[in-house]
């Protein structure tokens, strides 16, 4: 599993769980589901169950064996807070992340309600960044749950952006990622939608990362917005978030 990643905002991926299920419109053309189907066809043993939720306990300690510090996207092929994943397994993952303090772990979920419920029983050192996915204005409520989580960095992934979002609640938010959808059935993103979110971030002094325009492939449309790259990241330093 991915000690290198082509995802622009991370360095590596770690998948102690694979497989997921759809919960909202952003899941419709899930890239992980397409990839899992290909890997199953190639008889990859980790995808013997296709895209059904499957635990991989043997992968749990993988980050501890990576000695070079890196940003690690947790469960790029699943959702750590999926209802089929036992609480104890989630706690084991957090224990590993806490022990692997030289890495930064980036977790994304659409299951914001479960995240808020279990968060008080989890450790939240500075190297664990927690995010939620918000694909349209209908799912802004996920941010309200995230804002109650005591993570040093709370972030929002607006990908795939499927419509205009009038106002993001950015209080206590350390980072916003925006991206268009990619794949054979991609739904096009409008520049005005992206600019609106960028401008909100600039006004609130929240780091903004524009990942891609999307298209048939993830790189098809490039990632320049108004002639420049937006690649800001939050960095924890002396308990304060600063823009890099």
One Martini backbone bead per residue (centre of mass of N, CA, C, O) as a GRO file, in nm:
protein
  244
    1UNK     BB    1   0.102   0.031   0.013
    2UNK     BB    2   0.125   0.390  -0.030
    3UNK     BB    3   0.441   0.539  -0.015
    4UNK     BB    4   0.305   0.673  -0.268
    5UNK     BB    5   0.151   0.976  -0.411
    6UNK     BB    6  -0.063   1.167  -0.647
    7UNK     BB    7  -0.172   1.332  -0.434
    8UNK     BB    8  -0.117   1.665  -0.379
    9UNK     BB    9  -0.172   1.671  -0.036
   10UNK     BB   10   0.019   1.414  -0.032
   11UNK     BB   11   0.251   1.123   0.007
   12UNK     BB   12   0.058   0.896   0.133
   13UNK     BB   13  -0.093   0.571   0.189
   14UNK     BB   14  -0.334   0.417   0.430
   15UNK     BB   15  -0.502   0.076   0.445
   16UNK     BB   16  -0.666  -0.089   0.698
   17UNK     BB   17  -0.904  -0.023   0.497
   18UNK     BB   18  -1.149  -0.151   0.268
   19UNK     BB   19  -1.413  -0.010   0.160
   20UNK     BB   20  -1.762   0.089   0.091
   21UNK     BB   21  -2.039   0.333   0.095
   22UNK     BB   22  -2.308   0.510  -0.005
   23UNK     BB   23  -2.430   0.857   0.116
   24UNK     BB   24  -2.384   1.054  -0.139
   25UNK     BB   25  -2.338   1.224  -0.437
   26UNK     BB   26  -2.018   1.212  -0.418
   27UNK     BB   27  -2.024   0.881  -0.459
   28UNK     BB   28  -2.120   0.799  -0.744
   29UNK     BB   29  -1.797   0.823  -0.880
   30UNK     BB   30  -1.603   0.640  -0.729
   31UNK     BB   31  -1.268   0.583  -0.746
   32UNK     BB   32  -1.230   0.345  -0.544
   33UNK     BB   33  -1.432   0.154  -0.676
   34UNK     BB   34  -1.290   0.133  -0.949
   35UNK     BB   35  -1.018   0.033  -0.841
   36UNK     BB   36  -1.120  -0.221  -0.695
   37UNK     BB   37  -1.222  -0.365  -0.950
   38UNK     BB   38  -0.944  -0.387  -1.083
   39UNK     BB   39  -0.800  -0.540  -0.851
   40UNK     BB   40  -0.987  -0.782  -0.854
   41UNK     BB   41  -0.931  -0.865  -1.153
   42UNK     BB   42  -0.611  -0.897  -1.064
   43UNK     BB   43  -0.612  -1.060  -0.786
   44UNK     BB   44  -0.609  -0.893  -0.540
   45UNK     BB   45  -0.630  -0.993  -0.213
   46UNK     BB   46  -0.748  -0.718  -0.088
   47UNK     BB   47  -0.999  -0.748  -0.328
   48UNK     BB   48  -1.182  -1.006  -0.294
   49UNK     BB   49  -1.445  -0.811  -0.195
   50UNK     BB   50  -1.393  -0.562  -0.332
   51UNK     BB   51  -1.606  -0.296  -0.188
   52UNK     BB   52  -1.603  -0.423   0.070
   53UNK     BB   53  -1.566  -0.415   0.392
   54UNK     BB   54  -1.211  -0.447   0.489
   55UNK     BB   55  -0.993  -0.575   0.707
   56UNK     BB   56  -0.622  -0.497   0.781
   57UNK     BB   57  -0.430  -0.580   1.038
   58UNK     BB   58  -0.141  -0.605   0.891
   59UNK     BB   59  -0.148  -0.271   0.833
   60UNK     BB   60  -0.147  -0.110   1.102
   61UNK     BB   61   0.193  -0.072   1.137
   62UNK     BB   62   0.318   0.063   0.884
   63UNK     BB   63   0.404   0.360   0.974
   64UNK     BB   64   0.630   0.254   1.172
   65UNK     BB   65   0.817   0.166   0.911
   66UNK     BB   66   0.820   0.471   0.841
   67UNK     BB   67   1.087   0.692   0.890
   68UNK     BB   68   0.999   0.902   0.698
   69UNK     BB   69   0.852   1.183   0.691
   70UNK     BB   70   0.489   1.216   0.634
   71UNK     BB   71   0.204   1.244   0.452
   72UNK     BB   72  -0.103   1.066   0.550
   73UNK     BB   73  -0.360   0.901   0.394
   74UNK     BB   74  -0.644   0.776   0.541
   75UNK     BB   75  -0.827   0.576   0.372
   76UNK     BB   76  -0.851   0.606   0.042
   77UNK     BB   77  -1.041   0.315   0.033
   78UNK     BB   78  -1.220   0.461   0.262
   79UNK     BB   79  -1.384   0.488   0.598
   80UNK     BB   80  -1.302   0.504   0.925
   81UNK     BB   81  -1.631   0.577   1.004
   82UNK     BB   82  -1.761   0.335   0.932
   83UNK     BB   83  -2.014   0.130   1.054
   84UNK     BB   84  -1.834  -0.150   1.002
   85UNK     BB   85  -1.629  -0.029   1.204
   86UNK     BB   86  -1.489  -0.084   1.481
   87UNK     BB   87  -1.394   0.092   1.746
   88UNK     BB   88  -1.129  -0.065   1.811
   89UNK     BB   89  -1.000  -0.020   1.531
   90UNK     BB   90  -0.988   0.284   1.545
   91UNK     BB   91  -0.814   0.296   1.804
   92UNK     BB   92  -0.571   0.154   1.683
   93UNK     BB   93  -0.512   0.367   1.467
   94UNK     BB   94  -0.465   0.600   1.671
   95UNK     BB   95  -0.231   0.470   1.816
   96UNK     BB   96  -0.039   0.464   1.576
   97UNK     BB   97  -0.044   0.769   1.513
   98UNK     BB   98   0.072   0.851   1.787
   99UNK     BB   99   0.339   0.687   1.766
  100UNK     BB  100   0.373   0.825   1.467
  101UNK     BB  101   0.482   1.142   1.519
  102UNK     BB  102   0.649   1.204   1.239
  103UNK     BB  103   0.376   1.212   1.122
  104UNK     BB  104   0.104   1.300   0.906
  105UNK     BB  105  -0.250   1.266   0.948
  106UNK     BB  106  -0.517   1.222   0.700
  107UNK     BB  107  -0.865   1.252   0.760
  108UNK     BB  108  -1.162   1.132   0.591
  109UNK     BB  109  -1.522   1.210   0.611
  110UNK     BB  110  -1.889   1.142   0.592
  111UNK     BB  111  -1.913   1.045   0.910
  112UNK     BB  112  -1.966   1.291   1.123
  113UNK     BB  113  -2.138   1.173   1.353
  114UNK     BB  114  -1.945   0.949   1.441
  115UNK     BB  115  -1.705   1.122   1.492
  116UNK     BB  116  -1.825   1.286   1.727
  117UNK     BB  117  -1.894   1.042   1.912
  118UNK     BB  118  -1.586   0.915   1.927
  119UNK     BB  119  -1.377   1.145   1.986
  120UNK     BB  120  -1.354   1.142   2.311
  121UNK     BB  121  -1.197   0.839   2.284
  122UNK     BB  122  -0.965   0.996   2.140
  123UNK     BB  123  -0.668   1.086   2.026
  124UNK     BB  124  -0.522   1.444   1.962
  125UNK     BB  125  -0.269   1.500   1.815
  126UNK     BB  126  -0.107   1.717   1.597
  127UNK     BB  127  -0.070   1.472   1.365
  128UNK     BB  128  -0.394   1.480   1.354
  129UNK     BB  129  -0.601   1.518   1.078
  130UNK     BB  130  -0.939   1.640   1.039
  131UNK     BB  131  -1.199   1.556   0.798
  132UNK     BB  132  -1.454   1.668   0.564
  133UNK     BB  133  -1.702   1.612   0.328
  134UNK     BB  134  -1.818   1.872   0.081
  135UNK     BB  135  -2.015   1.887  -0.218
  136UNK     BB  136  -2.249   2.068  -0.090
  137UNK     BB  137  -2.482   2.258   0.076
  138UNK     BB  138  -2.628   1.998   0.201
  139UNK     BB  139  -2.328   1.923   0.371
  140UNK     BB  140  -2.247   2.138   0.591
  141UNK     BB  141  -2.320   1.984   0.857
  142UNK     BB  142  -2.047   1.833   0.887
  143UNK     BB  143  -1.889   2.074   1.006
  144UNK     BB  144  -2.032   2.090   1.281
  145UNK     BB  145  -1.907   1.826   1.381
  146UNK     BB  146  -1.607   1.894   1.342
  147UNK     BB  147  -1.599   2.147   1.541
  148UNK     BB  148  -1.616   1.925   1.796
  149UNK     BB  149  -1.329   1.839   1.731
  150UNK     BB  150  -0.997   1.803   1.894
  151UNK     BB  151  -0.832   1.901   1.651
  152UNK     BB  152  -0.565   2.077   1.535
  153UNK     BB  153  -0.676   1.989   1.244
  154UNK     BB  154  -0.937   2.121   1.046
  155UNK     BB  155  -1.096   1.992   0.746
  156UNK     BB  156  -1.203   2.060   0.403
  157UNK     BB  157  -1.351   1.862   0.138
  158UNK     BB  158  -1.436   1.994  -0.189
  159UNK     BB  159  -1.484   1.672  -0.310
  160UNK     BB  160  -1.682   1.699  -0.531
  161UNK     BB  161  -1.783   1.984  -0.683
  162UNK     BB  162  -2.154   2.027  -0.744
  163UNK     BB  163  -2.189   2.328  -0.630
  164UNK     BB  164  -2.290   2.593  -0.480
  165UNK     BB  165  -2.140   2.769  -0.190
  166UNK     BB  166  -2.222   3.019   0.002
  167UNK     BB  167  -2.141   2.922   0.319
  168UNK     BB  168  -1.872   2.853   0.511
  169UNK     BB  169  -1.785   2.717   0.813
  170UNK     BB  170  -1.463   2.851   0.946
  171UNK     BB  171  -1.465   2.802   1.232
  172UNK     BB  172  -1.186   2.613   1.322
  173UNK     BB  173  -1.059   2.611   1.038
  174UNK     BB  174  -0.740   2.514   0.865
  175UNK     BB  175  -0.865   2.387   0.586
  176UNK     BB  176  -0.909   2.393   0.216
  177UNK     BB  177  -1.037   2.171  -0.029
  178UNK     BB  178  -1.054   2.174  -0.394
  179UNK     BB  179  -1.252   1.978  -0.643
  180UNK     BB  180  -1.297   1.812  -0.921
  181UNK     BB  181  -1.422   1.576  -1.118
  182UNK     BB  182  -1.335   1.238  -1.212
  183UNK     BB  183  -1.400   1.062  -1.503
  184UNK     BB  184  -1.628   0.926  -1.730
  185UNK     BB  185  -1.874   1.076  -1.527
  186UNK     BB  186  -1.822   1.362  -1.495
  187UNK     BB  187  -1.884   1.664  -1.311
  188UNK     BB  188  -1.882   1.978  -1.373
  189UNK     BB  189  -1.705   2.264  -1.284
  190UNK     BB  190  -1.734   2.595  -1.171
  191UNK     BB  191  -1.545   2.872  -1.127
  192UNK     BB  192  -1.736   3.028  -0.934
  193UNK     BB  193  -1.734   2.818  -0.709
  194UNK     BB  194  -1.431   2.830  -0.645
  195UNK     BB  195  -1.394   3.134  -0.595
  196UNK     BB  196  -1.582   3.159  -0.355
  197UNK     BB  197  -1.413   2.981  -0.165
  198UNK     BB  198  -1.149   3.128  -0.185
  199UNK     BB  199  -1.257   3.402  -0.078
  200UNK     BB  200  -1.340   3.299   0.195
  201UNK     BB  201  -1.054   3.211   0.283
  202UNK     BB  202  -0.916   3.483   0.255
  203UNK     BB  203  -1.102   3.632   0.460
  204UNK     BB  204  -1.032   3.400   0.697
  205UNK     BB  205  -0.740   3.285   0.680
  206UNK     BB  206  -0.756   3.012   0.505
  207UNK     BB  207  -0.621   2.760   0.373
  208UNK     BB  208  -0.580   2.698   0.013
  209UNK     BB  209  -0.666   2.408  -0.202
  210UNK     BB  210  -0.622   2.337  -0.545
  211UNK     BB  211  -0.639   2.034  -0.708
  212UNK     BB  212  -0.879   2.039  -0.945
  213UNK     BB  213  -1.091   2.028  -1.231
  214UNK     BB  214  -1.092   1.784  -1.401
  215UNK     BB  215  -1.227   1.492  -1.574
  216UNK     BB  216  -1.153   1.211  -1.727
  217UNK     BB  217  -0.905   1.302  -1.575
  218UNK     BB  218  -0.741   1.442  -1.310
  219UNK     BB  219  -0.534   1.611  -1.518
  220UNK     BB  220  -0.691   1.743  -1.758
  221UNK     BB  221  -0.745   2.053  -1.623
  222UNK     BB  222  -0.575   2.092  -1.405
  223UNK     BB  223  -0.476   2.358  -1.125
  224UNK     BB  224  -0.544   2.638  -1.226
  225UNK     BB  225  -0.625   2.961  -1.076
  226UNK     BB  226  -0.598   3.246  -1.213
  227UNK     BB  227  -0.282   3.164  -1.301
  228UNK     BB  228  -0.258   2.976  -1.034
  229UNK     BB  229  -0.139   2.815  -0.757
  230UNK     BB  230  -0.312   2.639  -0.486
  231UNK     BB  231  -0.096   2.520  -0.193
  232UNK     BB  232  -0.200   2.539   0.087
  233UNK     BB  233  -0.085   2.476   0.427
  234UNK     BB  234  -0.103   2.345   0.736
  235UNK     BB  235   0.089   2.440   1.034
  236UNK     BB  236   0.220   2.327   1.327
  237UNK     BB  237   0.309   2.591   1.572
  238UNK     BB  238   0.287   2.641   1.885
  239UNK     BB  239  -0.039   2.584   1.862
  240UNK     BB  240  -0.039   2.711   1.571
  241UNK     BB  241  -0.179   2.815   1.272
  242UNK     BB  242  -0.009   2.827   0.962
  243UNK     BB  243   0.079   2.960   0.655
  244UNK     BB  244   0.236   2.793   0.348
   0.00000   0.00000   0.00000
